[in-house]
Amino acid sequence: MNEEQRLASQQVKQPEPSDKKSEKDYSKYFQSVYTAPSLKDAKKRGKEEVQYHKDFAIDEKYLGMGHGRKFYIRTYGCQMNEHDTEVMAGIFLQLGYEATNKVEDANVILMNTCAIRENAENKVFGELGHFKPLKQKNPDLLIGVCGCMSQEEAVVKKILKTYDQVDMIFGTHNIHRLPDILNEAYMSKEMVIEVWSKEGDVIENLPKVRKGNTKAWVNIMYGCDKFCTYCIVPYTRGKERSRRPDDIIQEVRQLAAQGYKEVTLLGQNVNAYGKDFEDLKYGLGDLMNELRTIDIPRIRFTTSHPRDFDDYLIEVLAKKGNLVEHIHLPVQSGSSDMLKIMARKYTRESYLELVRKIRKAIPDVALTTDIIVGFPNETDEQFEETLSLYKEVGFEMAFTYIYSPREGTPAAKMQDNVPMEVKKERLQRLNDVVNQLCGEAIKQYDGQIVEVLVEGESKRNPNVLAGYTRKNKLVNFVAPKEVIGQIVKVQVTEAKTWSLQGDFIEVVTDQKVEL
Ligand code: 5AD
Ligand code: SF4
């Protein structure tokens, strides 16, 4: 099916009959454009094959579109969004736009949004309010909302109702259609909305403007089929679909040839990589085993799901070389009962067993995690189990969150008897443990020599340089600026809670990959 046929076949959803205002506004945009999001459609997982489009190219008629115009993109959320922003920036440049980091100078402003928790969404609505005066000053200005929030029906309705300064809303599956969407927005007086709820495709050769020339993100798969009961991602990012190994390997080779020092492989659940291939038995372990032969000093991946973390992957990671000994392995809760209600598909015991296997194969591995506290009806005992699991594993760091109900997910319909006060107390208690263990983990480095990939000047002090170790520890030190982008040795002189301080020794020149 080509793009036009697909557009024609997309079903346009009617608004809720009770919502008079949005009904009126929806009908307004029907005249001009395409598709509104539907969480119900986004939930469906069809058997249809993933289509691979190898030939992204910008239609000649759009090539001068950005002449004399500037774009500004504000990015919220995860690395996947950061990387989508790099792709959109690449498309803007091909259209002839110039980048600006001043919102006042922009002719197009895009908000690349995150839907994972309510406060992420509130920030975006707040910002949209601030853009209203800019629009009044410059009627040629286009304001767009993209990313995960645009996949939500409720968000699109709210924007239609309240934020008429917005000109375009497009979804996570529509990024490659940016030239057409911009064109439509310039031509039309109505808000342009193009959000596909179901997407089974992988589009290769999208242009990218990577941030910096040291570290790069590489998508290996899109979407998620896990449907954890609290999570909106399977609805906003669609079904699991993997890029073909050859395309990934070629991209990493190219990055190595361009002098990049680190690649992070991206996916919502990278351990499901390859499960959707019908013609090939090939998983994340196979991919890592091939990537480790590429002459690039560091390869990471994020995010893992414990359920799909198999023995072969552990065996490959244990070979180390350019595969770093840091694994981010979200656990979410230490209680098997809670994990069951969250539909995580593993238990406390099987998670601990996986950790034992990983540690046996990679004794010096650094493990980090994500945890949600205050899931509906979480008891004190269940929360205590999370604390005890955290200590038992000895995580070096964690991202911790209070549960946020997301409309359309099963958990959002659950009765919740945990008061917000209790949730906040639990978060505080958990964070105290996280800080304590982080401080203990970092103390081990005191006096050691560590290898640091130098990213640039420290945010606080331009005379100090900053970078990360293989295990993702932040290191600050003084050295000539020429070492930015290189891997250097640093003697640690002080271990603080979240970072290390040290003395620069030398640049590491021999980064040959051990096979
Ligand atoms: N509420 C709170 N935290 C959430 N996460 C995902 N969905 C929610 C939610 N509804 C957290 C999980 C996930 C991380 C990216 O965000 O811990 O691993
Ligand atoms: Fe969300 Fe991750 Fe669960 Fe997928 S595996 S539903 S992205 S928490």
XYZ file of C-alpha atoms in Angstrom, residues 141-482:
342
model
C 4.554 31.659 12.612
C 3.527 27.987 12.572
C 3.175 26.166 15.889
C 3.069 22.375 15.901
C 2.527 19.682 18.513
C 4.024 16.265 17.790
C 5.314 13.269 19.756
C 3.390 11.012 22.119
C 0.783 13.511 23.363
C -0.569 13.996 19.857
C -1.453 10.287 19.748
C -4.024 10.844 22.513
C -7.586 11.735 21.553
C -8.138 13.732 24.745
C -5.092 15.906 24.026
C -6.134 16.635 20.449
C -9.601 17.619 21.666
C -8.157 19.854 24.365
C -5.893 21.615 21.872
C -8.796 22.111 19.474
C -10.883 23.560 22.266
C -8.371 25.764 24.021
C -5.202 26.363 22.025
C -6.126 27.900 18.696
C -2.563 29.192 18.359
C -1.620 25.637 17.306
C -1.461 25.110 13.521
C -0.416 21.462 13.265
C -0.744 18.281 15.281
C 1.014 15.208 13.973
C 1.779 11.846 15.498
C 4.803 9.653 16.146
C 4.091 7.620 12.993
C 3.849 10.711 10.799
C 7.269 12.300 11.251
C 8.377 11.424 7.722
C 5.310 13.304 6.452
C 6.557 16.599 7.942
C 7.054 18.286 4.512
C 3.436 17.607 3.503
C 2.126 18.623 6.908
C 4.031 21.934 6.797
C 2.818 22.556 3.278
C -0.763 21.879 4.293
C -0.398 24.186 7.311
C 0.868 27.026 5.100
C -2.011 26.551 2.656
C -4.817 25.957 5.136
C -6.486 28.279 7.589
C -7.574 25.327 9.706
C -5.543 23.318 12.172
C -3.828 20.441 10.351
C -4.157 17.144 12.207
C -2.464 14.029 10.965
C -2.190 11.266 13.524
C -2.104 7.647 12.411
C -3.165 5.341 15.183
C -1.888 2.116 13.643
C 1.457 1.860 12.034
C 3.317 -1.201 10.912
C 6.098 0.375 8.938
C 9.795 1.084 9.233
C 11.184 3.949 7.197
C 14.892 3.934 6.410
C 17.214 6.685 5.226
C 15.514 9.471 7.104
C 17.848 12.454 7.370
C 19.265 13.159 10.842
C 21.068 16.043 12.434
C 22.740 14.441 15.414
C 23.403 16.459 18.528
C 27.190 16.467 18.848
C 29.659 14.172 17.097
C 30.687 11.904 19.953
C 27.587 9.966 20.982
C 24.783 8.819 18.708
C 21.410 7.188 19.122
C 20.397 4.421 16.754
C 16.843 3.083 16.674
C 16.745 -0.685 16.496
C 13.028 -1.116 16.967
C 9.849 0.885 17.337
C 6.719 0.405 19.422
C 5.834 -1.897 22.292
C 3.490 -4.883 22.609
C 3.910 -5.436 26.342
C 0.891 -3.372 27.469
C 1.952 -2.932 31.100
C -1.325 -1.788 32.652
C -0.080 1.693 33.656
C 1.692 2.568 30.419
C 0.519 4.679 27.496
C 3.501 3.851 25.248
C 1.990 0.843 23.398
C -0.847 3.184 22.358
C 1.322 6.153 21.384
C 4.156 4.264 19.677
C 2.302 1.395 18.014
C 3.193 -2.242 17.569
C 6.669 -3.712 17.935
C 8.571 -3.574 14.689
C 12.291 -4.118 14.288
C 14.669 -2.570 11.810
C 16.504 -5.113 9.686
C 19.936 -6.078 11.114
C 21.806 -4.976 7.976
C 20.368 -1.465 8.148
C 21.383 -1.124 11.808
C 24.862 -2.563 11.257
C 25.425 -0.251 8.305
C 24.330 2.782 10.343
C 26.664 1.877 13.234
C 29.557 1.274 10.783
C 28.956 4.688 9.260
C 28.940 6.329 12.699
C 32.215 4.554 13.544
C 33.739 5.795 10.280
C 32.591 9.336 11.098
C 34.473 9.143 14.400
C 31.582 8.667 16.833
C 32.776 7.016 20.048
C 29.526 5.729 21.475
C 26.255 4.375 20.152
C 23.101 3.811 22.206
C 20.658 1.381 20.612
C 17.103 2.541 21.195
C 13.775 0.806 21.584
C 10.903 0.831 24.085
C 11.708 -2.806 24.808
C 14.947 -3.672 23.007
C 14.898 -7.255 24.256
C 11.952 -7.908 21.956
C 14.201 -7.013 19.015
C 13.692 -9.376 16.081
C 10.658 -11.167 17.503
C 8.566 -9.720 14.686
C 10.801 -11.084 11.881
C 8.920 -13.812 10.059
C 11.797 -14.890 7.832
C 14.655 -14.709 10.329
C 15.522 -16.073 13.766
C 17.568 -13.194 15.061
C 17.450 -11.421 18.415
C 19.201 -8.712 20.391
C 21.999 -11.139 21.346
C 22.714 -11.813 17.662
C 22.705 -8.105 16.882
C 25.058 -7.257 19.755
C 27.353 -10.093 18.708
C 27.705 -8.520 15.269
C 27.942 -4.940 16.507
C 30.771 -5.782 18.899
C 33.034 -6.436 15.912
C 32.616 -2.840 14.698
C 35.456 -0.519 15.574
C 33.545 1.860 17.842
C 34.583 2.087 21.514
C 31.211 1.866 23.261
C 27.812 0.349 22.569
C 24.858 0.628 24.978
C 21.181 -0.156 24.695
C 18.016 1.048 26.358
C 15.446 0.101 27.559
C 15.414 -3.528 28.615
C 12.470 -5.603 29.681
C 13.405 -8.350 32.183
C 10.938 -10.771 30.635
C 12.731 -11.003 27.273
C 16.315 -10.816 28.587
C 17.682 -14.145 27.350
C 20.762 -16.233 28.187
C 22.383 -15.722 24.802
C 22.299 -11.955 25.242
C 23.972 -12.332 28.649
C 26.634 -14.573 27.083
C 27.349 -11.982 24.393
C 27.411 -9.040 26.818
C 29.912 -10.966 28.966
C 32.377 -10.739 26.061
C 32.551 -7.012 26.863
C 34.967 -5.263 24.422
C 32.870 -2.366 23.213
C 29.726 -3.707 24.951
C 29.640 -1.732 28.190
C 29.005 -3.336 31.586
C 25.971 -1.216 32.417
C 22.400 -2.486 32.108
C 19.303 -0.418 32.758
C 16.733 -3.020 33.779
C 13.417 -1.468 34.894
C 11.843 -3.496 37.712
C 8.918 -1.138 38.581
C 8.064 -2.970 41.851
C 9.545 -5.530 44.232
C 6.207 -7.214 44.941
C 5.129 -10.166 42.792
C 1.468 -9.297 43.416
C 1.994 -5.740 42.263
C 3.986 -6.930 39.220
C 1.085 -9.177 38.305
C -1.403 -6.293 38.416
C 1.025 -4.202 36.422
C 1.127 -7.075 33.849
C 4.934 -7.067 33.874
C 4.975 -10.846 33.239
C 7.746 -11.670 35.732
C 7.911 -12.100 39.489
C 10.206 -10.750 42.199
C 11.913 -14.154 42.252
C 12.431 -14.405 38.486
C 13.798 -10.843 38.399
C 16.269 -11.709 41.170
C 17.212 -14.895 39.313
C 17.904 -12.866 36.169
C 20.083 -10.475 38.188
C 22.023 -13.460 39.608
C 22.632 -14.802 36.098
C 23.792 -11.414 34.822
C 26.120 -10.900 37.795
C 27.581 -14.393 37.435
C 28.444 -13.695 33.793
C 29.456 -10.035 34.292
C 30.593 -9.668 37.927
C 31.374 -5.940 37.667
C 28.084 -5.011 35.941
C 26.363 -1.777 37.040
C 22.604 -2.198 37.266
C 20.150 0.704 37.251
C 16.361 0.662 37.195
C 12.968 2.421 37.011
C 10.452 2.180 39.855
C 6.846 3.278 40.227
C 5.473 3.888 43.730
C 1.836 4.338 44.661
C 0.342 2.119 41.974
C -3.402 1.678 42.734
C -3.918 -0.104 46.061
C -0.215 -0.697 46.717
C 0.043 -1.729 50.394
C 2.774 -0.753 52.845
C 4.054 -4.344 52.754
C 4.228 -4.309 48.957
C 6.127 -1.035 49.039
C 8.523 -2.506 51.645
C 9.161 -5.349 49.197
C 10.276 -2.756 46.644
C 12.716 -1.262 49.150
C 14.087 -4.676 50.060
C 14.480 -5.721 46.426
C 16.289 -2.457 45.689
C 18.811 -3.191 48.456
C 19.124 -6.853 47.574
C 20.010 -6.089 43.954
C 22.209 -3.161 44.964
C 21.184 -0.900 42.094
C 23.597 1.959 41.449
C 20.902 4.407 40.401
C 17.167 4.585 39.677
C 14.552 6.773 38.075
C 11.663 6.828 40.530
C 8.108 7.950 39.848
C 4.768 8.335 41.537
C 2.161 6.451 39.519
C 0.256 8.751 37.177
C -3.054 7.497 35.728
C -3.077 7.612 31.916
C -6.470 7.766 30.236
C -7.166 4.692 28.129
C -4.871 2.343 30.080
C -6.344 -0.477 32.244
C -4.793 0.908 35.456
C -6.556 4.232 34.997
C -9.864 2.409 35.559
C -8.714 0.794 38.829
C -10.043 2.101 42.135
C -7.161 3.520 44.140
C -7.149 3.599 47.937
C -3.662 5.084 48.372
C -3.774 8.788 49.319
C -1.350 11.127 47.535
C 0.317 11.958 50.871
C 1.239 8.287 51.302
C 2.550 8.073 47.732
C 4.758 11.097 48.323
C 6.116 9.644 51.575
C 6.918 6.380 49.803
C 8.710 8.201 47.025
C 10.769 10.087 49.599
C 11.684 6.895 51.455
C 12.637 5.192 48.219
C 14.714 8.159 47.091
C 16.592 8.116 50.393
C 17.585 4.502 49.712
C 18.448 5.320 46.080
C 20.720 8.177 47.195
C 22.369 6.102 49.877
C 23.197 3.216 47.517
C 24.265 5.580 44.763
C 26.684 7.226 47.212
C 28.026 3.816 48.280
C 28.455 2.622 44.681
C 30.326 5.727 43.685
C 32.689 5.511 46.691
C 34.212 2.359 45.183
C 35.774 4.521 42.501
C 37.689 6.701 44.939
C 41.381 6.550 44.068
C 40.786 4.459 40.922
C 41.714 5.293 37.343
C 38.619 5.464 35.128
C 38.106 5.815 31.376
C 35.945 8.781 30.469
C 34.345 9.706 27.158
C 34.671 13.498 27.281
C 31.453 15.202 26.240
C 32.305 18.861 26.760
C 32.459 21.621 29.331
C 30.742 21.003 32.637
C 27.366 22.741 32.919
C 28.411 24.525 36.103
C 31.947 25.591 35.213
C 33.292 26.072 31.663
C 36.867 25.530 32.890
C 35.992 21.996 33.906
C 35.335 19.154 31.438
C 32.744 16.443 31.933
C 32.141 12.975 30.560
C 30.929 9.502 31.414
C 32.556 6.171 32.261
C 31.471 2.904 30.647
C 29.164 2.405 33.637
C 27.635 5.821 33.035
C 29.207 7.653 35.986
C 29.641 11.376 35.481
C 33.256 12.532 35.892
C 34.461 16.157 36.146
C 38.096 17.102 35.666
C 40.351 19.841 34.311
C 42.049 19.195 30.951
C 42.755 20.961 27.651
C 39.629 21.450 25.516
C 41.188 19.399 22.689
